[in-house]
XYZ file of C-alpha atoms in Angstrom:
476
model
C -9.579 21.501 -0.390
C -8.787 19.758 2.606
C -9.097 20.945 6.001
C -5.930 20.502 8.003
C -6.292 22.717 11.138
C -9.761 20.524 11.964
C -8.332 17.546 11.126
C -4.600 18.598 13.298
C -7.508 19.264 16.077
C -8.965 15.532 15.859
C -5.429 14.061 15.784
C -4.751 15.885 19.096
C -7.594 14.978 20.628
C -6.593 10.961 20.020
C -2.754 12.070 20.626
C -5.193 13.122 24.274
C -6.588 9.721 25.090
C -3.401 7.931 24.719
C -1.389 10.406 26.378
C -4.290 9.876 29.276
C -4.101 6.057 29.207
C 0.048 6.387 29.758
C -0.388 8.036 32.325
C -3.322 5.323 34.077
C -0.580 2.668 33.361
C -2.542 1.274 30.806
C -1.613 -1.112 27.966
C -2.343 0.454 24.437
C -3.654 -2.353 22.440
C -2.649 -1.418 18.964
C -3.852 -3.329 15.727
C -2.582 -2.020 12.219
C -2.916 -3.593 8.754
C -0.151 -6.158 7.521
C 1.078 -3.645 4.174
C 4.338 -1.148 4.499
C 1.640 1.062 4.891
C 0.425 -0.528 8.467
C 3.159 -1.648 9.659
C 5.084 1.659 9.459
C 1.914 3.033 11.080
C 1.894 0.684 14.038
C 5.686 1.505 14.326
C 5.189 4.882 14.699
C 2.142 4.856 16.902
C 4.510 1.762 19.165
C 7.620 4.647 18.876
C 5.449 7.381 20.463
C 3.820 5.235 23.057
C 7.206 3.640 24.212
C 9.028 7.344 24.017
C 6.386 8.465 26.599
C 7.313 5.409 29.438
C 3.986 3.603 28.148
C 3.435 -0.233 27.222
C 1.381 -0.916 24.135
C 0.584 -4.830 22.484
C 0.610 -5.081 19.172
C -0.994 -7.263 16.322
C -0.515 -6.932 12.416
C -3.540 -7.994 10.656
C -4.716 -9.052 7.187
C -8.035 -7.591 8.161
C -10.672 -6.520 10.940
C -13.017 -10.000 10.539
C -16.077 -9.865 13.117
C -14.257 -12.824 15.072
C -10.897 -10.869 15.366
C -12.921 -8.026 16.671
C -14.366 -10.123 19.273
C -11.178 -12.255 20.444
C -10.072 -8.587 21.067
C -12.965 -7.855 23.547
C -12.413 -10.912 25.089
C -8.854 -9.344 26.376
C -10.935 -6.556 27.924
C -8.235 -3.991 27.285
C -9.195 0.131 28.225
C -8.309 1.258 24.879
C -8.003 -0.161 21.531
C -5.938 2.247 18.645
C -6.571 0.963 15.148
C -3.974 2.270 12.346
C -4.687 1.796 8.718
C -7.838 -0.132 9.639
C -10.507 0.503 11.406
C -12.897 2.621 9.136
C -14.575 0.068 7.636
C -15.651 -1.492 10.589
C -17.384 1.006 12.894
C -20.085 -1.055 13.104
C -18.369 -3.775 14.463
C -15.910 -1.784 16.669
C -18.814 -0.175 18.154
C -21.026 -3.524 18.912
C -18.039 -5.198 20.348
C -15.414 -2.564 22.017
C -18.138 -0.209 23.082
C -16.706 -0.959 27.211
C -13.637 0.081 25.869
C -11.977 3.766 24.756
C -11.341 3.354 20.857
C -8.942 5.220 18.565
C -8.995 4.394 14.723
C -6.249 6.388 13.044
C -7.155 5.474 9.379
C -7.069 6.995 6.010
C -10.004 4.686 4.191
C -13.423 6.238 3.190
C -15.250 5.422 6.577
C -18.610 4.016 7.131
C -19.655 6.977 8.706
C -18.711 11.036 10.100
C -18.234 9.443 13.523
C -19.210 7.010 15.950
C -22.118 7.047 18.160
C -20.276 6.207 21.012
C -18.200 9.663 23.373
C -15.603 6.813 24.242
C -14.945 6.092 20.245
C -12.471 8.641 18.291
C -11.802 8.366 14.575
C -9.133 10.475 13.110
C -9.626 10.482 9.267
C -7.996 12.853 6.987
C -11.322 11.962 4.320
C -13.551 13.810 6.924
C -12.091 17.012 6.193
C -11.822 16.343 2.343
C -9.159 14.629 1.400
C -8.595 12.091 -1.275
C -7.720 8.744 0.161
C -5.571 7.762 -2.371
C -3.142 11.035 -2.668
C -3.459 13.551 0.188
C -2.504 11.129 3.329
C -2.079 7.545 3.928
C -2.639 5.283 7.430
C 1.256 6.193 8.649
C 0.873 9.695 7.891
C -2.293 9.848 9.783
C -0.026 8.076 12.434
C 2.416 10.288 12.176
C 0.325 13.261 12.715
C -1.210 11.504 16.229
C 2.508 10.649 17.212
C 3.575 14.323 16.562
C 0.740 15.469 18.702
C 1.670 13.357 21.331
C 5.040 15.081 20.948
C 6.796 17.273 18.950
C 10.442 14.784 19.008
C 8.443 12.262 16.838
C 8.821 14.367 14.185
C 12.074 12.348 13.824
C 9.436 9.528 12.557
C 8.551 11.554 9.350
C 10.795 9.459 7.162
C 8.663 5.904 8.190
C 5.086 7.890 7.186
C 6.616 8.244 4.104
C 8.006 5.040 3.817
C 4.410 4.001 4.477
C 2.948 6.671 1.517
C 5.520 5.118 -0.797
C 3.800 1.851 -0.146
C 0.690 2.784 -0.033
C 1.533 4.511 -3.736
C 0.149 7.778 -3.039
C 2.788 9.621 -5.118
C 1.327 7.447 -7.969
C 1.700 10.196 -10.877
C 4.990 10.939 -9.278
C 4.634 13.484 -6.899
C 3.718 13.759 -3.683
C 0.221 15.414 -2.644
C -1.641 17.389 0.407
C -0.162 16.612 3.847
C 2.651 14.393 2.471
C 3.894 17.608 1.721
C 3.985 18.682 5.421
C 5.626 15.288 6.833
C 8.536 16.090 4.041
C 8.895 19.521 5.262
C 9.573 18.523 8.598
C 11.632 15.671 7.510
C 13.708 17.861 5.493
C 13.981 20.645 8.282
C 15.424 17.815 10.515
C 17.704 16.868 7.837
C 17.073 13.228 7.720
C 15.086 13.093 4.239
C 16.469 14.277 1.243
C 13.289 14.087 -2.108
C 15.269 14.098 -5.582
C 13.586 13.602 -9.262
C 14.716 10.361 -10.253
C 14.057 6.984 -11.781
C 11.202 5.478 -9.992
C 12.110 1.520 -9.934
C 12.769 -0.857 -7.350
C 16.520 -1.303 -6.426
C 18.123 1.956 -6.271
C 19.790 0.332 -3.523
C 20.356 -3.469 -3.702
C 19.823 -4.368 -6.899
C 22.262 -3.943 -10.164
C 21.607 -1.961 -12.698
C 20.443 -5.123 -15.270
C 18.004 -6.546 -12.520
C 16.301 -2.943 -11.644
C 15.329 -2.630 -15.218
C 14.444 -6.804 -15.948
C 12.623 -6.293 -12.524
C 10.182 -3.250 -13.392
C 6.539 -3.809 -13.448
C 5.064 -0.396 -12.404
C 5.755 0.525 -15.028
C 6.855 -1.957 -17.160
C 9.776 -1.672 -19.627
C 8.705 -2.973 -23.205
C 10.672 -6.095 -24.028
C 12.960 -5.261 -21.231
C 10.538 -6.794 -18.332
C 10.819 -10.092 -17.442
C 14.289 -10.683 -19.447
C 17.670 -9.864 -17.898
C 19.429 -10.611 -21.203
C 17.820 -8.101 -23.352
C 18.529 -5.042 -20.245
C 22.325 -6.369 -20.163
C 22.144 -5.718 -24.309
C 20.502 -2.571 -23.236
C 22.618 -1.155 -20.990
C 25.824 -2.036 -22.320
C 24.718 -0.565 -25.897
C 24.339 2.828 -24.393
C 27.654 2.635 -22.333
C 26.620 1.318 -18.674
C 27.912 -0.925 -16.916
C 25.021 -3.477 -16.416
C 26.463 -4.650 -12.390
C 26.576 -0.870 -11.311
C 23.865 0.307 -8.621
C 21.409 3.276 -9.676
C 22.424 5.022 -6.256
C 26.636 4.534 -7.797
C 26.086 6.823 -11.011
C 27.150 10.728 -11.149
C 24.246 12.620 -11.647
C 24.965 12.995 -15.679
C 25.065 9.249 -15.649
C 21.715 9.024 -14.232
C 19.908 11.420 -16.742
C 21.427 9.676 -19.429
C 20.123 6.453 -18.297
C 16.557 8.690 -17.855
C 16.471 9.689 -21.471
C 17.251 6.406 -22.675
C 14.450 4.546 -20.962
C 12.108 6.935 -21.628
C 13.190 6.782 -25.668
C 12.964 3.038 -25.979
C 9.593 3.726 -24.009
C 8.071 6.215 -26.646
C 9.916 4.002 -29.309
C 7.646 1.081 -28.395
C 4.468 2.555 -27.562
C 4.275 2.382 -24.007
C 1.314 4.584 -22.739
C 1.852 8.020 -21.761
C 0.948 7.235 -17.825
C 3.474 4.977 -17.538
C 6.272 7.163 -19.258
C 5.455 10.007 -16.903
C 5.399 7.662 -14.262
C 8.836 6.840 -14.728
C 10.823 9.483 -12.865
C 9.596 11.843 -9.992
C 10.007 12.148 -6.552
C 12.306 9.900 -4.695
C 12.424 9.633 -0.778
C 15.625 9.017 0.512
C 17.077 8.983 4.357
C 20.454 9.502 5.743
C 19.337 7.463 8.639
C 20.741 4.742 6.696
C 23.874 4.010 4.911
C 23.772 4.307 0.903
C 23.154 0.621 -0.762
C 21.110 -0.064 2.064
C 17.250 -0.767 1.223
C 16.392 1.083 4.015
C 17.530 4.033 2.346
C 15.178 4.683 -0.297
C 11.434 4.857 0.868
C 10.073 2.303 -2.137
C 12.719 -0.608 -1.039
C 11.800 -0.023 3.036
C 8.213 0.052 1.555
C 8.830 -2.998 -0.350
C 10.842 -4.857 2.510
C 8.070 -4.292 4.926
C 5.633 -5.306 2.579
C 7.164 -8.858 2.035
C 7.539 -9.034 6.011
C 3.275 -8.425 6.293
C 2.426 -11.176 3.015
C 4.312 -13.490 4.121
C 2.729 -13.268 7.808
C 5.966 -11.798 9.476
C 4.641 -8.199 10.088
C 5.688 -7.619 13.772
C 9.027 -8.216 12.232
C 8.259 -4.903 10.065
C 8.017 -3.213 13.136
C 10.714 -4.387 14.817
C 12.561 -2.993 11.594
C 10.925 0.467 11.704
C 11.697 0.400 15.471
C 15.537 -0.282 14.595
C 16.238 -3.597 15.337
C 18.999 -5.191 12.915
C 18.154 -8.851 13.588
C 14.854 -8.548 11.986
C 16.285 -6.354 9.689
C 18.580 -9.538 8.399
C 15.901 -11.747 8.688
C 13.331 -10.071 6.207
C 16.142 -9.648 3.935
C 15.667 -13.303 3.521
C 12.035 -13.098 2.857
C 12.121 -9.902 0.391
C 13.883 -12.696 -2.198
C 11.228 -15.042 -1.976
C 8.435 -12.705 -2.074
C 10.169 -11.409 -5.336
C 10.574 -14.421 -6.239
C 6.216 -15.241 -5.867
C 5.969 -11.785 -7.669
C 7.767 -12.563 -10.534
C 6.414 -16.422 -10.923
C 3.240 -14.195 -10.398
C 3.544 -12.348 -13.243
C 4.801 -15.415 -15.342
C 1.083 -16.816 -14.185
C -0.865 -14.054 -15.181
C 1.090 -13.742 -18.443
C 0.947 -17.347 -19.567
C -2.876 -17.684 -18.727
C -4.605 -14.560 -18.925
C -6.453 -16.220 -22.126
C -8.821 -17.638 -19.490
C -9.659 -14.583 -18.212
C -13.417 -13.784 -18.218
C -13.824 -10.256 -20.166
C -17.311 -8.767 -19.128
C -18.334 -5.400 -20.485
C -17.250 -3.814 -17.407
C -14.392 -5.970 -15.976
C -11.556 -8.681 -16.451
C -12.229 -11.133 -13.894
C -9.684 -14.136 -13.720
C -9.948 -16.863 -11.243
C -6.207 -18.411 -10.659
C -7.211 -20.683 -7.703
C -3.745 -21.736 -5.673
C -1.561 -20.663 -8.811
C -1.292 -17.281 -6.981
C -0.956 -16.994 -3.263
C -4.111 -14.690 -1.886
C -1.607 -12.005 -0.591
C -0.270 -11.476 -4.047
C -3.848 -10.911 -5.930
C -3.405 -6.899 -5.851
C -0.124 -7.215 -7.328
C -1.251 -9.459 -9.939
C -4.294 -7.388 -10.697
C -1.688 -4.307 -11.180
C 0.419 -6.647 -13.644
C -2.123 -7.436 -16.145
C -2.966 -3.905 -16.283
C 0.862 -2.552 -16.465
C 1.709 -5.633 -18.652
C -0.797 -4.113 -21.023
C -2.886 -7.561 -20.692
C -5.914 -5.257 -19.944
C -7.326 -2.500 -21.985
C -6.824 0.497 -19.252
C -10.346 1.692 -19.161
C -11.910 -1.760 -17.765
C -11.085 -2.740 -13.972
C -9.478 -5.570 -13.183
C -10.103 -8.675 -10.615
C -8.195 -11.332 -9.527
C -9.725 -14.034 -7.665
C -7.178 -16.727 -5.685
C -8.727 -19.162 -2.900
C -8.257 -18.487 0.605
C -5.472 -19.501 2.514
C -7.590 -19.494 5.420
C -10.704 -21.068 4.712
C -11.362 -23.208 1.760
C -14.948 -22.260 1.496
C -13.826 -18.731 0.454
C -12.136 -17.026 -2.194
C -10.456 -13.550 -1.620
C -9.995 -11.057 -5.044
C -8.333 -7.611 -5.398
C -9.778 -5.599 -7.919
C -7.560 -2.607 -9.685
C -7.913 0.053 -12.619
C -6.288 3.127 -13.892
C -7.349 6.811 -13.671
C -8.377 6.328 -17.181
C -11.489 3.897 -15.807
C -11.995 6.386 -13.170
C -12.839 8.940 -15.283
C -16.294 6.335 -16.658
C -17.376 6.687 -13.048
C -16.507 3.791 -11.855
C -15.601 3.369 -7.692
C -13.968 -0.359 -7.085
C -14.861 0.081 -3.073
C -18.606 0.585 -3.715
C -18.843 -1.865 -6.191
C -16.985 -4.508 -4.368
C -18.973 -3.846 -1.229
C -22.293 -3.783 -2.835
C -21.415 -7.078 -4.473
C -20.347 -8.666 -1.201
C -23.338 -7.693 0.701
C -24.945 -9.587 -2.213
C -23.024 -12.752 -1.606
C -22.496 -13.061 2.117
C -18.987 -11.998 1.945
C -17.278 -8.571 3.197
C -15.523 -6.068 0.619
C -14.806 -2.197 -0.232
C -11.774 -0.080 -0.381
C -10.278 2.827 -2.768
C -12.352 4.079 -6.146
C -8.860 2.713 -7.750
C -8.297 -0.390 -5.504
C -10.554 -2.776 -3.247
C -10.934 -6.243 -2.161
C -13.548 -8.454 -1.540
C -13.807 -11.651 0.121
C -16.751 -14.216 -0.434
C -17.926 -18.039 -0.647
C -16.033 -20.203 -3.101
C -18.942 -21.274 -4.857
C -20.224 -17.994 -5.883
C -17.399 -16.707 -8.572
C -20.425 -17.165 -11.575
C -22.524 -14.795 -9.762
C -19.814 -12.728 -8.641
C -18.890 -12.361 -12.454
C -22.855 -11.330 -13.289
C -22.875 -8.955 -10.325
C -19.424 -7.334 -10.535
C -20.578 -6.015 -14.560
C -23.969 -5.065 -13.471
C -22.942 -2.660 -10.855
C -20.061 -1.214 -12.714
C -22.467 -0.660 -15.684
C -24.718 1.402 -13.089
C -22.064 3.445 -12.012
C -21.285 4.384 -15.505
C -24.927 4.764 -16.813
C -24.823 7.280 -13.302
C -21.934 9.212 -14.162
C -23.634 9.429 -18.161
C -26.483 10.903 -16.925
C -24.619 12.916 -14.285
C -22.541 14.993 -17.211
């Protein structure tokens, strides 16, 4: 069980040392990861700051590299706050920032229980045992600093779970440990409303026909990927295939439930993925219905295609309510769906020359698939039902930023998790192997490395996963 009232205490104490920097007339430098997840973290953390009279500078990263760490020393700032990042670099932070006051509001297994510096905080809900994956994600750790900074920010509870969305920590469908308290004061405000209901992207923007020929977690059996056969679909159970989920009466909407979920069973989709299929829903009457920015997984998805396609201070201006950017990432969210779905035609049409190892699919796709996309990819073979769903997945693309290096994502299922296997260990024990830097979730990691090592990447990757097993064998 996790221990909120120590971890509430640790989020005040960072809420403390900004509060204290306001006052100096200090700038808070703030630096959050580039996914919904980050960016509606940094928004939040900017929101509070700029609520109390304070000026903060912000930067959306891919990723906390040792020469990003140092460009930031060189702007000799008093305090650094890291959201959504931060934890796997302590080392670093510490080497580099140790003049400086540090914050890291993060919700990643850290390197270690705390730094060795006074001047360094970390508030980390996996401290006081939490899962990483379920129980609270970067913006709700945000969220929880910003509240303790002051009590109005509780108006921000609808962004931290725009963030969780994103971050898929209602995965199964529901929502888990203190999610539960950001919806209860979200609710109490009245500016969230959480409703059982079909979980696909588009409740908002997208007609009926696309949301379904759209779906890939999870994916609809012969439905996916072909708008023809959901207009056939839809229009053989009565529905009006250019109606918006968010337009049908309630009795319209469990009809269209059932359906799915018969043509589901009908073709043997896997169990997951059926009871993935409807839960909770976030949605906000901040914003008008038909609006992406009503329904937490379309904000989550917005904002996502604002941070991949290197825009994500624009995600914050959105979270911080500006309606320029707001039209200008509506531009982008079509072309990133557009690089998602030529994506998954990729992975689909190739996946033949995927290496299968006992322990892991690894498939290297080169420029085929931009490097920001390889997590999404990964999550595509195994929801296309390319993979078998007890062996991880990796997908390998070359950098955009350096040719010498490739970057890879590596996902699996609960299923694989269950064998014993931990993607963030094994990635990071393979890149300390191969001069490269990795680690993340047990369920999802990445892993960046030299170009010319994918053979031995391949040998390594099965080797450790095979240890982890043969540990959790002996273990039980």
């Amino acid at each position: 069980m996790m221990d909120k009232s120590t971890f509430l205490e640790k989020a005040r104490e960072g809420a403390e040392l900004i509060k204290m920097h306001i006052e100096l007339g200090h700038t808070i430098r703030l630096i959050s990861h580039r996914d919904a997840d980050g960016i509606t973290a940094g928004g939040i953390l900017a929101k509070a700051i700029a609520r109390e009279g304070g000026s903060f500078q912000l930067s959306i990263v891919k990723q906390l590299s040792e020469d990003f760490i140092k460009e930031l020393a060189k702007e000799k700032h008093r305090i650094y706050v890291f959201s959504d990042l931060g934890s796997g670099s302590m080392a670093l932070i510490e080497k580099y920032l140790e003049d400086s006051d540090v914050l890291v509001a993060d919700h990643h297994p850290p390197q270690k229980e705390r730094f060795s510096h006074d001047t360094h905080i970390i508030v980390n809900p996996t401290l006081y045992g939490a899962d990483s994956v379920r129980d609270l994600s970067g913006s709700g750790v945000a969220y929880f600093v910003a509240t303790s900074i002051s009590r109005k920010n509780r108006d921000l509870s609808y962004l931290a779970l725009v963030g969780a969305v994103g971050d898929m920590q209602e995965v199964d469908g529901t929502f888990h440990g203190m999610n539960i308290d950001i919806i209860e004061d979200g609710k109490e405000l009245g500016i969230i409303e959480v409703r059982k209901e079909l979980r696909l992207f588009g409740r908002e923007s997208r007609r009926l026909s696309q949301m379904l020929a759209y779906a890939t977690n999870p994916e609809i059996p012969e439905i996916t990927g072909d708008e023809r056969k959901a207009i056939e679909f839809l229009k053989a159970r009565g529905f009006d295939p250019d109606m918006k989920y968010w337009q049908l009466r309630e009795e319209e909407k469990r009809k269209l439930h059932d359906a799915i979920v018969i043509h589901m069973i009908k073709h043997n989709a896997p169990k997951e993925a059926i009871d993935r299929l409807i839960g909770d829903v976030v949605i906000s009457k901040l914003y008008p219905e038909g609006d992406p920015r009503h329904e937490a997984r379309e904000f989550a998805t917005l904002l996502n295609a604002t941070g991949r396609l290197n825009a994500g201070t624009l995600g914050v201006a959105i979270c911080l309510g500006d309606e320029e950017a707001y039209k200008k990432a509506r531009k982008m969210l079509d072309e990133y769906k557009r690089e998602q779905i030529e994506a998954r035609r990729y992975v689909l049409q190739n996946w033949h020359s995927a290496d299968e190892g006992e322990h892991a699919y690894v498939f290297y796709v080169g420029r085929n698939i931009r490097d920001t996309l390889v997590g999404i990819a990964a999550n595509i073979a195994i929801n296309s039902g390319l993979a078998k769903p007890e062996k991880p997945v990796i997908i390998i693309a070359d950098s955009e930023e350096d040719e010498q290096l490739v970057k890879a994502s590596a996902r699996t299922t609960e299923k694989a998790l269950a064998k014993g296997y931990h993607l963030g260990e094994a990635l990071r024990e393979a890149a300390e192997k191969l001069g490269g830097e990795g680690g993340g979730h047990a369920i999802a990691a990445g892993i960046r490395f030299p170009k010319s090592r994918i053979d031995e990447f391949i040998k390594y990757i099965n080797e450790i996963l095979g240890r982890q097993v043969g540990k959790s064998a002996d273990k039980s």
